[in-house]
PDB file of C-alpha atoms in Angstrom:
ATOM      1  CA  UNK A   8       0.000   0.000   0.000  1.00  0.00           C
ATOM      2  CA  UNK A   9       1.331   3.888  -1.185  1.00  0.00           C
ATOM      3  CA  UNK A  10       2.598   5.544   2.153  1.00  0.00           C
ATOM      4  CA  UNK A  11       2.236   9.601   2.007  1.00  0.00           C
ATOM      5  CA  UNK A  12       5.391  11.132   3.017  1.00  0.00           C
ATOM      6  CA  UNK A  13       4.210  13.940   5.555  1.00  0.00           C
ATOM      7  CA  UNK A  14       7.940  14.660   6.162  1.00  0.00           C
ATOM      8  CA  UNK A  15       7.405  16.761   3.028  1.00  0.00           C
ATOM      9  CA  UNK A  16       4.020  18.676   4.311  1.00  0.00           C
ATOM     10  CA  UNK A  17       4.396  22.736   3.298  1.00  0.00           C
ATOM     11  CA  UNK A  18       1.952  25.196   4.551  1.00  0.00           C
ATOM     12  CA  UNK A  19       0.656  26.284   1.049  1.00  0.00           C
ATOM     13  CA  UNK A  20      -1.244  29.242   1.406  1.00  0.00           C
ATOM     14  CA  UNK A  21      -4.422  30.927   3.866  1.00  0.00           C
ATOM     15  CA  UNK A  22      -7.920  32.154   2.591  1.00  0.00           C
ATOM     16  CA  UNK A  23     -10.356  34.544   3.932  1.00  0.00           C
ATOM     17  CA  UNK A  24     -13.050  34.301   1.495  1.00  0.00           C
ATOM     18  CA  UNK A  25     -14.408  31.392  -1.284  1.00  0.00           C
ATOM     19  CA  UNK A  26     -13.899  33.217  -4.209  1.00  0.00           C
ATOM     20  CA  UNK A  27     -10.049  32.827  -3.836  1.00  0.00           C
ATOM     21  CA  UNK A  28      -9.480  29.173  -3.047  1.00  0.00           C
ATOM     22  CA  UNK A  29      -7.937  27.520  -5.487  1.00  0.00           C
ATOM     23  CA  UNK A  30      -8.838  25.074  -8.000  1.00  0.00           C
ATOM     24  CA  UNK A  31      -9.239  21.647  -6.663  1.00  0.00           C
ATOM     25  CA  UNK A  32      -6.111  19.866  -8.616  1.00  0.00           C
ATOM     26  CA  UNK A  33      -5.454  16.886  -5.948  1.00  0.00           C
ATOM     27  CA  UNK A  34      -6.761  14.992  -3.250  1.00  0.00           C
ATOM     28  CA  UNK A  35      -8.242  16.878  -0.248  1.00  0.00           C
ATOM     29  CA  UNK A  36      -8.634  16.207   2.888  1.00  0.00           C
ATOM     30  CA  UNK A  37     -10.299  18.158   5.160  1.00  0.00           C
ATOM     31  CA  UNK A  38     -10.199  19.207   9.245  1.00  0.00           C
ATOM     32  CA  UNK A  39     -12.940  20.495  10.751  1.00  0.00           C
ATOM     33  CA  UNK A  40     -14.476  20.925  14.320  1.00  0.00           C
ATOM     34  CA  UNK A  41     -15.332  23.119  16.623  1.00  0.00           C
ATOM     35  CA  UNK A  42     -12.595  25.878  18.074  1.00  0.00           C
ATOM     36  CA  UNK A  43     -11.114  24.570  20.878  1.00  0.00           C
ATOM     37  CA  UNK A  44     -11.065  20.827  19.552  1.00  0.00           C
ATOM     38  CA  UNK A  45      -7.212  20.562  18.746  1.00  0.00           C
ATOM     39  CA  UNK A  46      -7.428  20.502  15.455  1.00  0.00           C
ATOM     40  CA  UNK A  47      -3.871  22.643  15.035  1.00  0.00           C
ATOM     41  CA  UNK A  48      -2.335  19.978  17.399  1.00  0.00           C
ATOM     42  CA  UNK A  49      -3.593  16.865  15.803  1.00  0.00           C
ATOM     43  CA  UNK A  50      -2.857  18.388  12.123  1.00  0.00           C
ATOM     44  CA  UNK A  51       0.712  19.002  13.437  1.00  0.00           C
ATOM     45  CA  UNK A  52       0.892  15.667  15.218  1.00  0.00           C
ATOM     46  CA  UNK A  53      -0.268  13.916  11.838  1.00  0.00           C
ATOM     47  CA  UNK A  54       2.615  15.072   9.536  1.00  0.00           C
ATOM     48  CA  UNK A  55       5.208  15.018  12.292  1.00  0.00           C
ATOM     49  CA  UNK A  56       5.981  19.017  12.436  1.00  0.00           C
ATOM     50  CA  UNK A  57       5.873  21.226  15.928  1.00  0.00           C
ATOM     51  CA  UNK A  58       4.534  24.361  14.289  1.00  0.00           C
ATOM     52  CA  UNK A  59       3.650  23.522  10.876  1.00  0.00           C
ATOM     53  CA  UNK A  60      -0.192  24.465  12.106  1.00  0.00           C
ATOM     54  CA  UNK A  61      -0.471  27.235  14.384  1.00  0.00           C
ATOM     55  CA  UNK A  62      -1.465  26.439  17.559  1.00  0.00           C
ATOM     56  CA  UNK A  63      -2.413  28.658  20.097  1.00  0.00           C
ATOM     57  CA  UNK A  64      -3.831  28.407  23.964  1.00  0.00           C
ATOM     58  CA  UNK A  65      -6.665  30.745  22.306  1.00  0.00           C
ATOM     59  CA  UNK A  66      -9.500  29.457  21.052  1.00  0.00           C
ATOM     60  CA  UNK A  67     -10.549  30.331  17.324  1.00  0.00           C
ATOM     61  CA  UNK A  68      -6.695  31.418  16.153  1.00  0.00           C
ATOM     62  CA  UNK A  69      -7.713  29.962  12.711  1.00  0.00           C
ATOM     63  CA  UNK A  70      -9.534  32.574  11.096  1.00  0.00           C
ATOM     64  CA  UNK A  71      -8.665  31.390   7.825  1.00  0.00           C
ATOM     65  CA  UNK A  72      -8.891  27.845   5.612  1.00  0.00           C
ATOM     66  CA  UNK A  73      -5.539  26.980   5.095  1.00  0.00           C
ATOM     67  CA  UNK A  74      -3.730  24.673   2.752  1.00  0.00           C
ATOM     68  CA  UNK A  75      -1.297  22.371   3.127  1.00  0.00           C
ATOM     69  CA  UNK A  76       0.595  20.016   0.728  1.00  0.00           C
ATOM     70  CA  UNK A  77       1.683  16.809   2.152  1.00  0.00           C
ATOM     71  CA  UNK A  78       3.234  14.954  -0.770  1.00  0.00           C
ATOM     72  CA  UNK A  79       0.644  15.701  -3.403  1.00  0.00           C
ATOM     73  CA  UNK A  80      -2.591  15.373  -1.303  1.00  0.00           C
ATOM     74  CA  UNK A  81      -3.994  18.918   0.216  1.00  0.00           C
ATOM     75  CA  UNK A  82      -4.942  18.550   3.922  1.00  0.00           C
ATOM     76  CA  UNK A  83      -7.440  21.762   3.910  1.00  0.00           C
ATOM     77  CA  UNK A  84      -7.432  23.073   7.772  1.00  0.00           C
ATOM     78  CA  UNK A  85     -11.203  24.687   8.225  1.00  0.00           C
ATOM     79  CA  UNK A  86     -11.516  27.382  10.882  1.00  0.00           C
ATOM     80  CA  UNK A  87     -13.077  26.156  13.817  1.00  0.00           C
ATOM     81  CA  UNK A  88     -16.621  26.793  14.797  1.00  0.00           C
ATOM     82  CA  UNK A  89     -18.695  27.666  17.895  1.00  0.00           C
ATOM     83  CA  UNK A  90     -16.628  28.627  20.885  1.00  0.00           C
ATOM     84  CA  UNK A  91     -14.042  31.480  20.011  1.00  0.00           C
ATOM     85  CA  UNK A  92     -14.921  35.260  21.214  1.00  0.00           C
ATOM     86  CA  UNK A  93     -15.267  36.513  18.487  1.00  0.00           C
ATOM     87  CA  UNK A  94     -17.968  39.178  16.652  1.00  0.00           C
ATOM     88  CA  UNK A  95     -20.824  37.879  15.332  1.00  0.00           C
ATOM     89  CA  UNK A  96     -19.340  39.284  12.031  1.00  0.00           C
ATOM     90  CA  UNK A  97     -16.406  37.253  11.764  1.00  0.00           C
ATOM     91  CA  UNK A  98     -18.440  34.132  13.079  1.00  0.00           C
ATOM     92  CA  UNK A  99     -20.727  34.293  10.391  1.00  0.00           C
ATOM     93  CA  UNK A 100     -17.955  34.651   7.548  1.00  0.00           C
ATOM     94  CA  UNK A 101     -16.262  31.602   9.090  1.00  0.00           C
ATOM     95  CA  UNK A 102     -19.719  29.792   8.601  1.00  0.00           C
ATOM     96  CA  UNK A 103     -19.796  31.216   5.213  1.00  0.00           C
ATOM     97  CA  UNK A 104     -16.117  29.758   4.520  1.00  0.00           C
ATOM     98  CA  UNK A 105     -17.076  26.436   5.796  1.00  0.00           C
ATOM     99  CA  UNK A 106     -20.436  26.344   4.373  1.00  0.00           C
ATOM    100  CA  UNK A 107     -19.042  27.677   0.554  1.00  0.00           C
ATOM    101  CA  UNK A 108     -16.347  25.289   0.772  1.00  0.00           C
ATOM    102  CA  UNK A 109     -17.985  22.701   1.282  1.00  0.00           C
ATOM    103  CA  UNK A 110     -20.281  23.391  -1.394  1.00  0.00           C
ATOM    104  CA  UNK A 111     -17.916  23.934  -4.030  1.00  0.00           C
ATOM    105  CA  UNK A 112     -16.753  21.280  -6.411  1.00  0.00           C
ATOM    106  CA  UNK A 113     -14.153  19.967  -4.766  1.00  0.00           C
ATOM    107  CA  UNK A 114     -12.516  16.207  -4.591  1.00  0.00           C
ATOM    108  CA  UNK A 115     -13.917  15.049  -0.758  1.00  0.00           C
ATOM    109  CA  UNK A 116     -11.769  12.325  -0.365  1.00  0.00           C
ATOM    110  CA  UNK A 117     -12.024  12.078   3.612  1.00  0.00           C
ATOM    111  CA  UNK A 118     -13.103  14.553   6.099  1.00  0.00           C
ATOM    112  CA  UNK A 119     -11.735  14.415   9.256  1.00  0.00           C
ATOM    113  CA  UNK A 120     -14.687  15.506  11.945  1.00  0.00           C
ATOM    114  CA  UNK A 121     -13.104  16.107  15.176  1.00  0.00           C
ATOM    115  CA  UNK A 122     -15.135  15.834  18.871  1.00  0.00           C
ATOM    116  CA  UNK A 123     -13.435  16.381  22.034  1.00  0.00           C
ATOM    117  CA  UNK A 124     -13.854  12.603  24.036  1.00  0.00           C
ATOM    118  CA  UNK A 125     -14.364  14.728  26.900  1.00  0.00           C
ATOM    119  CA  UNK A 126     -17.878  15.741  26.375  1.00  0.00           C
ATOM    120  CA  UNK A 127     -20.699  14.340  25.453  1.00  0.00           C
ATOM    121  CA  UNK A 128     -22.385  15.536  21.795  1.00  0.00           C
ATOM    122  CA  UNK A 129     -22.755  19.473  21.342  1.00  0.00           C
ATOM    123  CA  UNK A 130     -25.399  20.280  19.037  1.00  0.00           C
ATOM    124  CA  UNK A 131     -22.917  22.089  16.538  1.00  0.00           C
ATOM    125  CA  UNK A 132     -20.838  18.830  16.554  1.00  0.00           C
ATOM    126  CA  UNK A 133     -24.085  16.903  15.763  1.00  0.00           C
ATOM    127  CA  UNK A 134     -24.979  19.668  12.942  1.00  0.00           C
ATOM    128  CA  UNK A 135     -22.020  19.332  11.109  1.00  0.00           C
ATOM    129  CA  UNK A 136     -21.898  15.055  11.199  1.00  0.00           C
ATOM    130  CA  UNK A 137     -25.821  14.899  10.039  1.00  0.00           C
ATOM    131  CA  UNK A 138     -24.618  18.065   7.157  1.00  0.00           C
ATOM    132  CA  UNK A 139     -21.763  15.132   6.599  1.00  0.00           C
ATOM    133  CA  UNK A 140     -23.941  12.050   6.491  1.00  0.00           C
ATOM    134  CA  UNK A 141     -26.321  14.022   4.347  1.00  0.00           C
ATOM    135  CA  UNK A 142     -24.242  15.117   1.904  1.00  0.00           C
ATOM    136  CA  UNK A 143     -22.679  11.997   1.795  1.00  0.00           C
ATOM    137  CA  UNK A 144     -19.217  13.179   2.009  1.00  0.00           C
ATOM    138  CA  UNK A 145     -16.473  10.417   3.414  1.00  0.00           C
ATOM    139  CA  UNK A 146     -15.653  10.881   6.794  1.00  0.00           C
ATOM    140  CA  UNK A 147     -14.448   9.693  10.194  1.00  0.00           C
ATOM    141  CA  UNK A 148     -14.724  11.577  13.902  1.00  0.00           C
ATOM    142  CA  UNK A 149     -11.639  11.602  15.391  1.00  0.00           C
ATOM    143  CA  UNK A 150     -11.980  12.127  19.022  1.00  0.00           C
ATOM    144  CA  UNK A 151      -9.421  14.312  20.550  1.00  0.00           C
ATOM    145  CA  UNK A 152      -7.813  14.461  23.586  1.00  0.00           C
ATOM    146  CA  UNK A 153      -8.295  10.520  24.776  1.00  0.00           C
ATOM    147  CA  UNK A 154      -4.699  11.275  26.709  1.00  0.00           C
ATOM    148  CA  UNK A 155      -6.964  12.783  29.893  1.00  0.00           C
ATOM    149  CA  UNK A 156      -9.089   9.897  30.176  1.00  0.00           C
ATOM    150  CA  UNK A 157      -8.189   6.618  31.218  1.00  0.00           C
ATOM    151  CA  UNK A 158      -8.665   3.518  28.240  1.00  0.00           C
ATOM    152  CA  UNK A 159     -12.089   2.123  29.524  1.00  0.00           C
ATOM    153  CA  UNK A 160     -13.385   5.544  29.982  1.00  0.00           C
ATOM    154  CA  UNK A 161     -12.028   6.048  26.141  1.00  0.00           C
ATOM    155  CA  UNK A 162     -13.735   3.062  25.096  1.00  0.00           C
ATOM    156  CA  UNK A 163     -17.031   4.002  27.432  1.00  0.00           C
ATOM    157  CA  UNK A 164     -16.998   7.243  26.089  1.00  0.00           C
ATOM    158  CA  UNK A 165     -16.657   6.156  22.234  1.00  0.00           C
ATOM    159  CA  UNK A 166     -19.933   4.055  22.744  1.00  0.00           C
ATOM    160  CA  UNK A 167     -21.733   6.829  24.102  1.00  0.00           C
ATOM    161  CA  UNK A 168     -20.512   9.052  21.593  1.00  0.00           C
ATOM    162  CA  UNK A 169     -21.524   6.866  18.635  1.00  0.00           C
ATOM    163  CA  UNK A 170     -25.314   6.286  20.265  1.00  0.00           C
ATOM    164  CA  UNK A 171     -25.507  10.254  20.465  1.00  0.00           C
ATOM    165  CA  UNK A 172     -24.532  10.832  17.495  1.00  0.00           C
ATOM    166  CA  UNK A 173     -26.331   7.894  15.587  1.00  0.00           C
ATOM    167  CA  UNK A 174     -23.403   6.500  14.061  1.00  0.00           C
ATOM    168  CA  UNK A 175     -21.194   3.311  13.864  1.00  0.00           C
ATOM    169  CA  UNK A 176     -17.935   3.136  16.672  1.00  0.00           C
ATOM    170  CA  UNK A 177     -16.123   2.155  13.692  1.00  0.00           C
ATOM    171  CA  UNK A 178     -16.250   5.588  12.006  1.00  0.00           C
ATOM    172  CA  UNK A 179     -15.043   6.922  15.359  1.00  0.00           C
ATOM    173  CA  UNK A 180     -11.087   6.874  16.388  1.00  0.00           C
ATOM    174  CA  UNK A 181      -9.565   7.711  18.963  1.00  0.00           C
ATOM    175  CA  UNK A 182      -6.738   9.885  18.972  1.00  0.00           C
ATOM    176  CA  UNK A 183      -4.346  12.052  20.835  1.00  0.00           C
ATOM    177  CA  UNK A 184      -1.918  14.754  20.144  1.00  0.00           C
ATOM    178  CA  UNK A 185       0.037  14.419  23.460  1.00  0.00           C
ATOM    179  CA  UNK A 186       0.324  10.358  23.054  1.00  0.00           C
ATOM    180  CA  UNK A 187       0.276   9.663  19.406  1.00  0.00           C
ATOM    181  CA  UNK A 188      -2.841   7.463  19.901  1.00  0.00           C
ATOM    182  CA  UNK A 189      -4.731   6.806  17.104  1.00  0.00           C
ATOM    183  CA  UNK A 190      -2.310   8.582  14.722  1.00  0.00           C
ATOM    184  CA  UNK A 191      -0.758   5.643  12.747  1.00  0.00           C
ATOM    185  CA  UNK A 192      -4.796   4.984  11.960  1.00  0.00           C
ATOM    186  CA  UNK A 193      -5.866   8.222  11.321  1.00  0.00           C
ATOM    187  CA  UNK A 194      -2.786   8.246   8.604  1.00  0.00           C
ATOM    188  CA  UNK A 195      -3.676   4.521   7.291  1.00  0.00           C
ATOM    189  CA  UNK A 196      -7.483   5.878   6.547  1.00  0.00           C
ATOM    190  CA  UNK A 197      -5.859   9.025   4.860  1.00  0.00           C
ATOM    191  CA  UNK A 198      -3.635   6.911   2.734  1.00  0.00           C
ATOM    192  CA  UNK A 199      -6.766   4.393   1.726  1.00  0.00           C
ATOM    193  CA  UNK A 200      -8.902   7.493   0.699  1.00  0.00           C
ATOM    194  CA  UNK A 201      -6.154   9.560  -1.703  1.00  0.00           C
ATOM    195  CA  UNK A 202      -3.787   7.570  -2.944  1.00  0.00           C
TER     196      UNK A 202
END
């Protein structure tokens, strides 16, 4: 099986608006999830890099979708949604980004929903898997931050998860930035979907 090399990974560029994304050319894969998920951490986790992704101890830094090219396959970094203080303004042109994006022709090879394990389903989390499941885009939930609960707790808290959120455990991993749990997975389904 083809192995992406994320050694190579390059921040490509940052948009504030759909009209200047560029045309979808390769893969994609996209990140998305509410602001204070870890979705910086996990994308910089994923190809290996410190500070490849920005990540900051304030919710909502990415403002932005943002590009990256990780040997050929774009991994498309979606501002977060829902918790960042922010105007009401700049929270509804980050729901315009998402929302345009993801209705542009585009090649939705995987998107990669994350959830914090911690908590049980927010309604904005559940929003944007039933848009998913709707739309029938590809996707898995990748449930951040597993490293502050114990393993059963992960694996009692994956069950729940999937019964709130109506889906199959399988679609759900469970990953961590600190630990590296879940990564060589997250990388494997990644692979299967682009190359």
């Amino acid at each position: 099986m083809a192995k992406l090399k994320y050694e190579t990974a390059r921040f490509e560029s940052s948009y504030g608006t759909i009209e200047q994304l560029p045309e979808p050319t390769t893969p994609e894969v996209s990140f998305v999830g509410r602001s204070n998920v870890g979705k910086s951490s996990l994308l910089n986790k994923l190809i290996g890099r410190k500070s490849l992704a920005k990540v900051s101890s304030q919710p909502g830094k990415t403002a932005n979708i943002n590009f990256f090219d990780v040997d050929g396959v774009r991994f498309v970094d979606l501002p977060g949604y829902g918790f960042a203080k922010v105007s009401r303004a700049e929270k509804q042109r980050w729901a315009d980004l998402i929302g345009g994006y993801f209705d542009s022709k585009r090649s939705f090879n995987l998107v990669v929903s994350l959830v914090d394990i911690r908590h049980d389903a927010q309604q904005l989390d559940r929003d944007m898997l039933g848009f998913l499941v709707e739309s029938e885009l590809p996707f898995v939930v990748a449930l951040t931050k597993a490293d502050k609960l114990s393993r059963s707790k992960q694996n009692q808290q994956r069950a729940s998860l999937a019964r709130q959120f109506g889906l199959d455990p399988q679609q759900m991993l469970v990953t961590s930035s600190e630990t590296g749990q879940g990564i060589a997975e997250l990388r494997s389904l990644i692979e299967d979907a682009c190359l």
